[in-house]
Coordinates of N, CA, C and O in Angstrom, one line a residue:
K773 N 43.5 -21.7 -32.3 CA 44.0 -21.2 -33.6 C 43.0 -20.4 -34.3 O 41.8 -20.7 -34.2
A774 N 43.4 -19.3 -34.9 CA 42.5 -18.5 -35.7 C 42.3 -19.1 -37.0 O 43.2 -19.6 -37.7
V775 N 41.1 -19.1 -37.5 CA 40.8 -19.6 -38.8 C 40.6 -18.4 -39.8 O 39.9 -17.4 -39.5
V776 N 41.4 -18.4 -40.9 CA 41.4 -17.3 -41.8 C 40.7 -17.8 -43.1 O 41.1 -18.9 -43.6
S777 N 39.8 -17.1 -43.6 CA 39.1 -17.5 -44.8 C 40.0 -17.3 -46.0 O 40.9 -16.5 -46.0
T778 N 39.7 -18.0 -47.1 CA 40.6 -17.9 -48.3 C 40.4 -16.5 -48.9 O 41.3 -16.0 -49.5
Q779 N 39.2 -15.9 -48.7 CA 39.0 -14.6 -49.3 C 39.8 -13.6 -48.5 O 40.5 -12.7 -49.2
S780 N 39.9 -13.6 -47.2 CA 40.7 -12.7 -46.5 C 42.2 -12.9 -46.7 O 43.0 -12.0 -46.7
T781 N 42.6 -14.2 -46.9 CA 44.0 -14.5 -47.3 C 44.3 -13.9 -48.6 O 45.4 -13.3 -48.8
G782 N 43.4 -14.0 -49.6 CA 43.7 -13.4 -50.9 C 43.8 -11.9 -50.8 O 44.6 -11.3 -51.5
E783 N 42.9 -11.3 -50.0 CA 43.0 -9.8 -49.8 C 44.3 -9.4 -49.2 O 44.9 -8.4 -49.5
L784 N 44.7 -10.2 -48.2 CA 46.0 -10.0 -47.5 C 47.2 -10.1 -48.5 O 48.1 -9.2 -48.5
N785 N 47.2 -11.1 -49.3 CA 48.2 -11.3 -50.3 C 48.2 -10.1 -51.3 O 49.3 -9.6 -51.7
D786 N 47.0 -9.6 -51.7 CA 47.0 -8.4 -52.6 C 47.6 -7.2 -51.9 O 48.3 -6.4 -52.5
R787 N 47.3 -7.0 -50.6 CA 47.8 -5.9 -49.9 C 49.4 -6.0 -49.8 O 50.1 -5.0 -49.9
V788 N 49.9 -7.2 -49.5 CA 51.3 -7.3 -49.4 C 51.9 -7.0 -50.8 O 53.0 -6.3 -50.9
M789 N 51.3 -7.5 -51.9 CA 51.8 -7.2 -53.2 C 51.9 -5.7 -53.5 O 52.8 -5.2 -54.0
C790 N 50.8 -5.0 -53.1 CA 50.7 -3.6 -53.3 C 51.8 -2.9 -52.5 O 52.5 -2.0 -53.0
A791 N 52.1 -3.3 -51.3 CA 53.1 -2.7 -50.4 C 54.5 -3.0 -51.0 O 55.3 -2.0 -51.1
E792 N 54.7 -4.2 -51.5 CA 56.0 -4.5 -52.2 C 56.2 -3.6 -53.4 O 57.3 -3.1 -53.7
A793 N 55.1 -3.5 -54.2 CA 55.2 -2.7 -55.4 C 55.5 -1.2 -55.1 O 56.3 -0.6 -55.7
Y794 N 54.8 -0.7 -54.1 CA 54.9 0.7 -53.7 C 56.3 0.9 -53.2 O 56.9 1.9 -53.6
S795 N 56.9 0.0 -52.4 CA 58.2 0.3 -51.9 C 59.3 0.1 -53.0 O 60.4 0.6 -52.8
G796 N 59.0 -0.6 -54.0 CA 60.0 -0.8 -55.1 C 59.9 0.2 -56.3 O 60.5 0.0 -57.3
R797 N 59.1 1.2 -56.1 CA 58.8 2.2 -57.2 C 60.1 2.9 -57.7 O 60.2 3.3 -58.8
A798 N 61.1 3.1 -56.8 CA 62.3 3.8 -57.2 C 63.4 2.8 -57.5 O 64.6 3.2 -57.5
T799 N 63.1 1.5 -57.7 CA 64.1 0.5 -57.8 C 64.2 0.0 -59.2 O 63.2 -0.2 -59.9
S800 N 65.4 -0.3 -59.7 CA 65.6 -0.8 -61.0 C 66.7 -2.0 -60.9 O 67.4 -2.0 -59.9
I801 N 66.7 -2.8 -61.9 CA 67.6 -3.9 -62.0 C 68.5 -3.7 -63.2 O 67.9 -3.4 -64.3
I802 N 69.8 -3.8 -63.1 CA 70.7 -3.6 -64.2 C 71.4 -4.9 -64.4 O 72.0 -5.5 -63.5
S803 N 71.4 -5.3 -65.7 CA 72.1 -6.6 -66.1 C 73.2 -6.3 -67.1 O 73.2 -5.3 -67.8
G804 N 74.2 -7.2 -67.1 CA 75.2 -7.1 -68.2 C 76.4 -6.2 -67.8 O 77.3 -6.0 -68.6
V805 N 76.5 -5.8 -66.5 CA 77.6 -4.9 -66.1 C 78.7 -5.8 -65.7 O 78.6 -6.7 -64.8
P806 N 79.9 -5.7 -66.3 CA 81.0 -6.6 -66.0 C 81.4 -6.5 -64.5 O 81.3 -5.4 -63.9
Q807 N 81.8 -7.6 -63.9 CA 82.1 -7.7 -62.5 C 83.6 -7.8 -62.3 O 84.2 -8.6 -63.0
P808 N 84.1 -7.0 -61.4 CA 85.6 -7.1 -61.2 C 85.9 -8.4 -60.5 O 85.1 -9.0 -59.8
A809 N 87.2 -8.8 -60.6 CA 87.6 -10.0 -60.0 C 87.6 -10.0 -58.5 O 87.3 -11.0 -57.8
G810 N 87.9 -8.9 -57.9 CA 87.9 -8.7 -56.4 C 86.5 -8.7 -55.8 O 85.5 -8.5 -56.5
K811 N 86.5 -8.9 -54.5 CA 85.2 -8.8 -53.8 C 84.7 -7.4 -53.6 O 83.5 -7.2 -53.5
N812 N 85.6 -6.5 -53.4 CA 85.2 -5.1 -53.0 C 84.9 -4.3 -54.3 O 85.8 -4.2 -55.2
E813 N 83.7 -3.8 -54.4 CA 83.3 -3.0 -55.6 C 82.4 -1.9 -55.1 O 81.5 -2.1 -54.3
D814 N 82.7 -0.6 -55.5 CA 81.8 0.5 -55.2 C 80.7 0.4 -56.3 O 80.8 1.1 -57.3
T815 N 79.6 -0.3 -56.0 CA 78.6 -0.6 -57.0 C 77.9 0.7 -57.4 O 77.6 0.9 -58.6
A816 N 77.7 1.6 -56.5 CA 77.0 2.9 -56.8 C 77.9 3.7 -57.8 O 77.4 4.3 -58.7
A817 N 79.2 3.7 -57.6 CA 80.1 4.4 -58.5 C 80.1 3.7 -59.9 O 80.1 4.4 -60.9
V818 N 80.0 2.4 -59.9 CA 79.9 1.7 -61.2 C 78.6 2.1 -62.0 O 78.6 2.4 -63.1
V819 N 77.5 2.1 -61.2 CA 76.2 2.5 -61.8 C 76.3 3.9 -62.3 O 75.8 4.3 -63.4
T820 N 76.8 4.8 -61.5 CA 76.9 6.2 -61.9 C 77.7 6.4 -63.2 O 77.3 7.1 -64.1
S821 N 78.8 5.7 -63.3 CA 79.7 5.8 -64.5 C 78.9 5.3 -65.7 O 79.1 5.8 -66.8
I822 N 78.1 4.2 -65.6 CA 77.4 3.7 -66.7 C 76.3 4.7 -67.1 O 76.2 4.9 -68.3
V823 N 75.6 5.2 -66.2 CA 74.5 6.1 -66.5 C 75.1 7.4 -67.1 O 74.5 8.0 -68.0
Q824 N 76.2 7.9 -66.7 CA 76.8 9.1 -67.2 C 77.2 9.0 -68.7 O 77.4 10.0 -69.3
K825 N 77.4 7.8 -69.2 CA 77.6 7.6 -70.6 C 76.5 8.1 -71.4 O 76.6 8.5 -72.6
V826 N 75.3 8.0 -70.9 CA 74.1 8.4 -71.6 C 73.6 9.8 -71.1 O 73.1 10.6 -71.9
I827 N 73.7 10.0 -69.8 CA 73.2 11.2 -69.2 C 74.4 11.8 -68.4 O 74.6 11.5 -67.3
P828 N 75.2 12.7 -69.1 CA 76.4 13.2 -68.5 C 76.2 14.0 -67.2 O 77.1 14.0 -66.3
S829 N 75.0 14.5 -67.0 CA 74.7 15.3 -65.8 C 74.4 14.5 -64.5 O 74.2 15.0 -63.5
F830 N 74.3 13.2 -64.7 CA 73.9 12.3 -63.6 C 74.9 12.2 -62.6 O 76.1 12.1 -62.9
T831 N 74.5 12.3 -61.3 CA 75.5 12.3 -60.2 C 75.2 11.2 -59.2 O 74.1 10.7 -59.1
R832 N 76.2 10.8 -58.4 CA 76.2 9.7 -57.5 C 75.1 10.0 -56.4 O 74.5 9.0 -55.9
D833 N 74.8 11.2 -56.1 CA 73.8 11.5 -55.0 C 72.4 11.1 -55.4 O 71.5 11.1 -54.6
R834 N 72.1 10.7 -56.7 CA 70.8 10.3 -57.1 C 70.6 8.8 -56.9 O 69.5 8.3 -57.2
I835 N 71.6 8.2 -56.3 CA 71.4 6.7 -55.9 C 71.5 6.6 -54.4 O 72.4 7.0 -53.7
S836 N 70.4 5.9 -53.9 CA 70.4 5.6 -52.4 C 71.2 4.4 -52.1 O 72.0 4.4 -51.2
I837 N 70.9 3.3 -52.8 CA 71.5 2.0 -52.6 C 71.8 1.3 -53.9 O 71.0 1.4 -54.8
A838 N 72.9 0.7 -54.0 CA 73.3 -0.1 -55.2 C 74.1 -1.3 -54.7 O 75.0 -1.2 -53.9
H839 N 73.7 -2.5 -55.1 CA 74.4 -3.7 -54.7 C 74.2 -4.8 -55.7 O 73.3 -4.9 -56.5
R840 N 75.2 -5.7 -55.8 CA 75.2 -6.9 -56.6 C 74.2 -7.9 -56.0 O 74.2 -8.1 -54.8
N841 N 73.5 -8.6 -56.8 CA 72.6 -9.6 -56.3 C 73.2 -11.0 -56.1 O 74.4 -11.1 -56.4
H842 N 72.5 -11.9 -55.8 CA 72.9 -13.3 -55.4 C 73.9 -13.9 -56.5 O 73.9 -13.4 -57.6
E843 N 74.6 -14.8 -56.1 CA 75.5 -15.5 -57.0 C 74.7 -16.3 -58.1 O 73.7 -16.8 -57.8
R844 N 75.2 -16.3 -59.3 CA 74.6 -17.1 -60.3 C 75.1 -18.5 -60.2 O 76.0 -18.8 -59.5
A845 N 74.4 -19.4 -61.0 CA 74.8 -20.8 -61.0 C 76.2 -20.9 -61.5 O 76.7 -20.1 -62.3
Q846 N 76.9 -21.9 -60.9 CA 78.3 -22.1 -61.3 C 78.4 -22.3 -62.8 O 77.6 -23.1 -63.4
G847 N 79.4 -21.8 -63.4 CA 79.6 -22.0 -64.9 C 78.8 -21.1 -65.8 O 78.9 -21.2 -67.0
D848 N 77.9 -20.3 -65.2 CA 77.1 -19.4 -66.0 C 77.9 -18.4 -66.8 O 77.7 -18.2 -68.0
G849 N 78.9 -17.8 -66.1 CA 79.8 -16.9 -66.8 C 79.2 -15.5 -66.9 O 80.0 -14.5 -67.2
R850 N 78.0 -15.2 -66.7 CA 77.4 -13.9 -66.8 C 77.6 -13.2 -65.4 O 77.6 -13.8 -64.4
P851 N 77.8 -11.9 -65.5 CA 77.9 -11.1 -64.2 C 76.6 -11.0 -63.5 O 75.5 -11.1 -64.1
R852 N 76.7 -10.9 -62.1 CA 75.5 -10.8 -61.3 C 74.8 -9.5 -61.6 O 75.5 -8.5 -62.0
T853 N 73.5 -9.5 -61.5 CA 72.7 -8.2 -61.7 C 73.0 -7.3 -60.6 O 73.4 -7.7 -59.5
I854 N 72.6 -6.0 -60.8 CA 72.8 -5.0 -59.8 C 71.4 -4.4 -59.5 O 70.6 -4.1 -60.4
T855 N 71.0 -4.3 -58.2 CA 69.8 -3.7 -57.8 C 70.1 -2.3 -57.4 O 71.1 -2.0 -56.6
V856 N 69.4 -1.3 -58.0 CA 69.7 0.1 -57.7 C 68.4 0.7 -57.1 O 67.3 0.6 -57.7
V857 N 68.5 1.4 -56.0 CA 67.4 2.2 -55.4 C 67.8 3.6 -55.6 O 68.8 4.1 -55.1
F858 N 67.0 4.3 -56.5 CA 67.3 5.7 -56.7 C 66.8 6.6 -55.6 O 65.9 6.2 -54.8
S859 N 67.3 7.8 -55.4 CA 66.9 8.7 -54.3 C 65.5 9.1 -54.5 O 64.8 9.3 -53.5
R860 N 65.0 9.3 -55.7 CA 63.7 9.7 -56.0 C 63.1 8.8 -57.1 O 63.9 8.4 -58.0
I861 N 61.8 8.7 -57.2 CA 61.2 8.0 -58.3 C 61.4 8.7 -59.6 O 61.7 8.1 -60.6
S862 N 61.5 10.0 -59.5 CA 61.7 10.8 -60.8 C 63.1 10.5 -61.3 O 63.3 10.5 -62.5
D863 N 64.1 10.2 -60.4 CA 65.4 9.9 -60.9 C 65.4 8.6 -61.7 O 66.0 8.4 -62.7
K864 N 64.7 7.6 -61.1 CA 64.6 6.3 -61.8 C 63.9 6.5 -63.1 O 64.3 5.9 -64.1
D865 N 62.8 7.2 -63.2 CA 62.0 7.4 -64.4 C 62.9 8.1 -65.4 O 62.9 7.8 -66.6
F866 N 63.7 9.1 -65.0 CA 64.6 9.9 -65.9 C 65.6 8.9 -66.5 O 65.8 8.9 -67.7
V867 N 66.2 8.1 -65.7 CA 67.2 7.1 -66.2 C 66.5 6.1 -67.1 O 67.1 5.7 -68.2
S868 N 65.4 5.6 -66.8 CA 64.6 4.6 -67.6 C 64.3 5.2 -69.0 O 64.3 4.4 -69.9
D869 N 64.1 6.5 -69.1 CA 63.8 7.0 -70.4 C 65.0 6.9 -71.4 O 64.8 6.9 -72.6
Y870 N 66.2 6.7 -70.8 CA 67.4 6.6 -71.7 C 67.9 5.1 -71.8 O 69.0 4.9 -72.3
R871 N 67.1 4.2 -71.3 CA 67.7 2.8 -71.2 C 67.9 2.1 -72.6 O 68.7 1.1 -72.6
H872 N 67.4 2.6 -73.6 CA 67.6 2.0 -74.9 C 68.6 2.8 -75.8 O 68.7 2.6 -77.0
Q873 N 69.3 3.8 -75.2 CA 70.2 4.6 -75.9 C 71.5 3.9 -76.3 O 71.9 2.9 -75.6
G874 N 72.2 4.4 -77.3 CA 73.4 3.7 -77.9 C 74.4 3.1 -77.0 O 74.6 1.9 -77.1
P875 N 75.0 3.8 -76.1 CA 76.1 3.2 -75.3 C 75.6 2.0 -74.4 O 76.3 1.0 -74.3
L876 N 74.4 2.1 -73.9 CA 74.0 0.9 -73.1 C 73.6 -0.2 -74.0 O 73.9 -1.4 -73.6
R877 N 73.1 0.0 -75.1 CA 72.7 -1.0 -76.0 C 74.0 -1.7 -76.6 O 74.0 -2.9 -76.7
Q878 N 75.0 -0.9 -76.9 CA 76.2 -1.4 -77.5 C 76.9 -2.3 -76.5 O 77.5 -3.3 -76.9
Q879 N 76.9 -2.0 -75.2 CA 77.5 -2.8 -74.2 C 76.7 -3.9 -73.7 O 77.0 -4.6 -72.8
K880 N 75.4 -4.0 -74.2 CA 74.5 -5.1 -73.8 C 74.2 -5.0 -72.3 O 74.1 -6.0 -71.6
I881 N 74.0 -3.7 -71.9 CA 73.6 -3.5 -70.5 C 72.0 -3.3 -70.5 O 71.5 -2.4 -71.3
G882 N 71.3 -4.0 -69.7 CA 69.9 -3.9 -69.6 C 69.5 -3.2 -68.3 O 70.1 -3.4 -67.3
L883 N 68.5 -2.4 -68.4 CA 67.9 -1.7 -67.3 C 66.4 -2.0 -67.2 O 65.7 -1.7 -68.2
F884 N 66.0 -2.6 -66.1 CA 64.6 -3.1 -66.0 C 64.0 -2.6 -64.7 O 64.6 -2.3 -63.7
H885 N 62.7 -2.5 -64.8 CA 61.9 -2.1 -63.6 C 61.9 -3.2 -62.7 O 61.7 -4.4 -63.1
Y886 N 62.0 -2.9 -61.4 CA 61.9 -3.9 -60.4 C 60.4 -4.4 -60.2 O 59.5 -3.6 -60.3
A887 N 60.2 -5.7 -60.1 CA 58.9 -6.2 -59.8 C 59.0 -7.2 -58.7 O 59.8 -8.2 -58.8
P888 N 58.1 -7.1 -57.7 CA 58.1 -8.1 -56.6 C 57.8 -9.5 -57.1 O 57.1 -9.7 -58.2
Q889 N 58.3 -10.5 -56.5 CA 58.1 -11.9 -56.9 C 56.6 -12.2 -57.0 O 56.2 -12.9 -58.0
S890 N 55.8 -11.7 -56.2 CA 54.3 -12.0 -56.2 C 53.7 -11.4 -57.5 O 52.9 -12.0 -58.1
V891 N 54.3 -10.3 -58.0 CA 53.8 -9.7 -59.3 C 54.2 -10.6 -60.5 O 53.5 -10.9 -61.4
V892 N 55.5 -11.0 -60.4 CA 56.0 -11.9 -61.4 C 55.2 -13.2 -61.5 O 54.8 -13.6 -62.6
E893 N 54.9 -13.8 -60.4 CA 54.1 -15.0 -60.4 C 52.7 -14.8 -60.9 O 52.2 -15.6 -61.7
R894 N 52.1 -13.7 -60.6 CA 50.7 -13.4 -61.1 C 50.7 -13.2 -62.6 O 49.9 -13.6 -63.3
K895 N 51.8 -12.5 -63.1 CA 51.9 -12.3 -64.5 C 52.1 -13.6 -65.2 O 51.5 -13.8 -66.3
Q896 N 52.9 -14.5 -64.7 CA 53.1 -15.8 -65.3 C 51.8 -16.6 -65.4 O 51.5 -17.2 -66.4
K897 N 51.0 -16.5 -64.3 CA 49.7 -17.2 -64.4 C 48.8 -16.6 -65.5 O 48.2 -17.4 -66.2
L898 N 48.8 -15.3 -65.6 CA 47.9 -14.7 -66.7 C 48.4 -15.1 -68.0 O 47.7 -15.4 -68.9
M899 N 49.8 -15.1 -68.2 CA 50.3 -15.4 -69.5 C 50.1 -16.9 -69.9 O 50.2 -17.2 -71.1
K900 N 49.9 -17.7 -69.0 CA 49.7 -19.1 -69.3 C 48.3 -19.4 -69.9 O 48.0 -20.4 -70.5
L901 N 47.4 -18.4 -69.7 CA 46.0 -18.6 -70.2 C 46.1 -18.5 -71.8 O 46.7 -17.6 -72.3
D902 N 45.3 -19.4 -72.4 CA 45.3 -19.4 -73.9 C 44.8 -18.1 -74.5 O 45.1 -17.7 -75.6
C903 N 43.9 -17.4 -73.7 CA 43.2 -16.2 -74.3 C 44.1 -14.9 -74.2 O 43.7 -13.9 -74.7
V904 N 45.2 -15.0 -73.4 CA 46.0 -13.8 -73.2 C 47.2 -13.7 -74.2 O 47.9 -14.7 -74.3
E905 N 47.2 -12.6 -74.9 CA 48.3 -12.4 -75.8 C 49.5 -11.6 -75.2 O 50.6 -11.9 -75.4
K906 N 49.2 -10.5 -74.5 CA 50.2 -9.7 -73.8 C 49.7 -9.3 -72.5 O 48.5 -9.2 -72.2
C907 N 50.6 -9.0 -71.6 CA 50.3 -8.6 -70.2 C 51.3 -7.7 -69.7 O 52.5 -7.9 -69.7
Y908 N 50.9 -6.5 -69.2 CA 51.8 -5.5 -68.7 C 51.4 -5.1 -67.3 O 50.2 -4.9 -67.0
W909 N 52.4 -5.0 -66.4 CA 52.1 -4.6 -65.0 C 52.3 -3.1 -65.0 O 53.2 -2.5 -65.6
D910 N 51.4 -2.4 -64.3 CA 51.5 -0.9 -64.3 C 52.6 -0.3 -63.4 O 52.9 0.8 -63.5
G911 N 53.3 -1.2 -62.7 CA 54.5 -0.7 -62.0 C 54.3 -0.2 -60.6 O 55.3 0.0 -59.9
S912 N 53.1 0.1 -60.2 CA 52.9 0.6 -58.8 C 51.7 0.0 -58.0 O 51.7 0.2 -56.8
T913 N 50.9 -0.7 -58.7 CA 49.8 -1.3 -58.0 C 49.8 -2.8 -58.3 O 50.7 -3.3 -58.9
R914 N 48.7 -3.5 -57.9 CA 48.6 -4.9 -58.2 C 48.0 -5.2 -59.5 O 47.7 -6.4 -59.9
L915 N 47.6 -4.2 -60.3 CA 46.8 -4.4 -61.5 C 47.6 -4.5 -62.8 O 48.8 -4.0 -62.9
F916 N 47.1 -5.2 -63.8 CA 47.7 -5.4 -65.0 C 46.8 -4.9 -66.2 O 45.7 -4.7 -66.0
S917 N 47.5 -4.7 -67.3 CA 46.7 -4.4 -68.6 C 47.0 -5.7 -69.4 O 48.1 -6.1 -69.6
V918 N 45.9 -6.2 -69.9 CA 45.9 -7.5 -70.6 C 45.3 -7.3 -72.0 O 44.3 -6.8 -72.1
K919 N 46.0 -7.8 -73.0 CA 45.5 -7.9 -74.4 C 45.1 -9.3 -74.7 O 45.9 -10.2 -74.6
L920 N 43.9 -9.5 -75.0 CA 43.3 -10.8 -75.3 C 43.5 -11.1 -76.7 O 43.5 -10.2 -77.6
V921 N 43.7 -12.4 -77.0 CA 43.9 -12.9 -78.4 C 42.7 -12.4 -79.3 O 41.5 -12.6 -78.8
G922 N 43.0 -11.8 -80.4 CA 41.9 -11.4 -81.3 C 41.2 -10.1 -81.0 O 40.3 -9.7 -81.7
E923 N 41.7 -9.4 -80.0 CA 41.1 -8.1 -79.7 C 42.2 -7.0 -79.9 O 43.4 -7.2 -79.7
D924 N 41.7 -5.8 -80.2 CA 42.6 -4.7 -80.5 C 43.1 -3.9 -79.3 O 44.1 -3.4 -79.2
K925 N 42.2 -3.8 -78.3 CA 42.4 -3.0 -77.1 C 42.9 -3.8 -75.9 O 42.5 -5.0 -75.8
F926 N 43.6 -3.1 -75.0 CA 44.0 -3.7 -73.8 C 42.8 -3.6 -72.8 O 42.1 -2.6 -72.7
K927 N 42.6 -4.6 -71.9 CA 41.7 -4.5 -70.8 C 42.6 -4.0 -69.6 O 43.6 -4.7 -69.3
R928 N 42.2 -2.9 -69.0 CA 43.0 -2.3 -67.9 C 42.4 -2.7 -66.6 O 41.3 -3.2 -66.5
N929 N 43.3 -2.5 -65.6 CA 42.9 -2.8 -64.2 C 42.5 -4.3 -64.0 O 41.5 -4.6 -63.3
V930 N 43.2 -5.2 -64.5 CA 43.0 -6.6 -64.4 C 43.8 -7.1 -63.2 O 45.0 -6.9 -63.1
L931 N 43.1 -7.8 -62.3 CA 43.8 -8.4 -61.2 C 44.0 -9.9 -61.4 O 45.0 -10.5 -61.1
S932 N 43.0 -10.6 -62.0 CA 43.1 -12.0 -62.2 C 42.2 -12.3 -63.4 O 41.5 -11.5 -64.0
E933 N 42.1 -13.6 -63.7 CA 41.4 -14.1 -64.9 C 39.9 -13.7 -64.8 O 39.3 -13.4 -65.8
K934 N 39.3 -13.7 -63.6 CA 37.9 -13.4 -63.5 C 37.5 -12.0 -63.9 O 36.4 -11.6 -64.1
D935 N 38.5 -11.1 -64.0 CA 38.3 -9.7 -64.4 C 38.0 -9.5 -65.9 O 37.6 -8.5 -66.3
F936 N 38.3 -10.5 -66.7 CA 38.0 -10.4 -68.1 C 37.3 -11.6 -68.7 O 36.9 -11.6 -69.8
R937 N 37.0 -12.6 -67.9 CA 36.2 -13.7 -68.3 C 34.7 -13.4 -68.0 O 34.4 -12.8 -67.0
K938 N 33.9 -13.9 -68.9 CA 32.4 -13.6 -68.6 C 31.8 -14.8 -67.9 O 32.1 -15.9 -67.9

């Protein structure tokens, strides 16, 4: 059996997180979109019609993949979220710029950046620290910007607690 040090395991986990983040750069999650009763749904067409309410020039060819996510817990009543992979990162960024506009807000439709589970877990670890007030992921690497309690500026390029503890 090969013995792997904890340092190399940590480095490997960081590389996997970077790869997941890189591959998800053109991906968004949409919540609050009503779900039809039947099983068959052209999810890309649904997403296109929603985006066209805010950006009339948006076309279906700007979406590579769109699908409903896993079933929610029974009795939840909320529609399943939709994962959308845009054709280009610039398409995702263009749509994201309009995510707080009137029609989407009125219908309580949320548009969020995709984050790999490993990023979510690392952010949750940082937020549990008493000294951290806010934490933002940069969206494409494994690094965070962290605002510490009582400080005015964000510390950038934070990977873990040891990057801002003395």
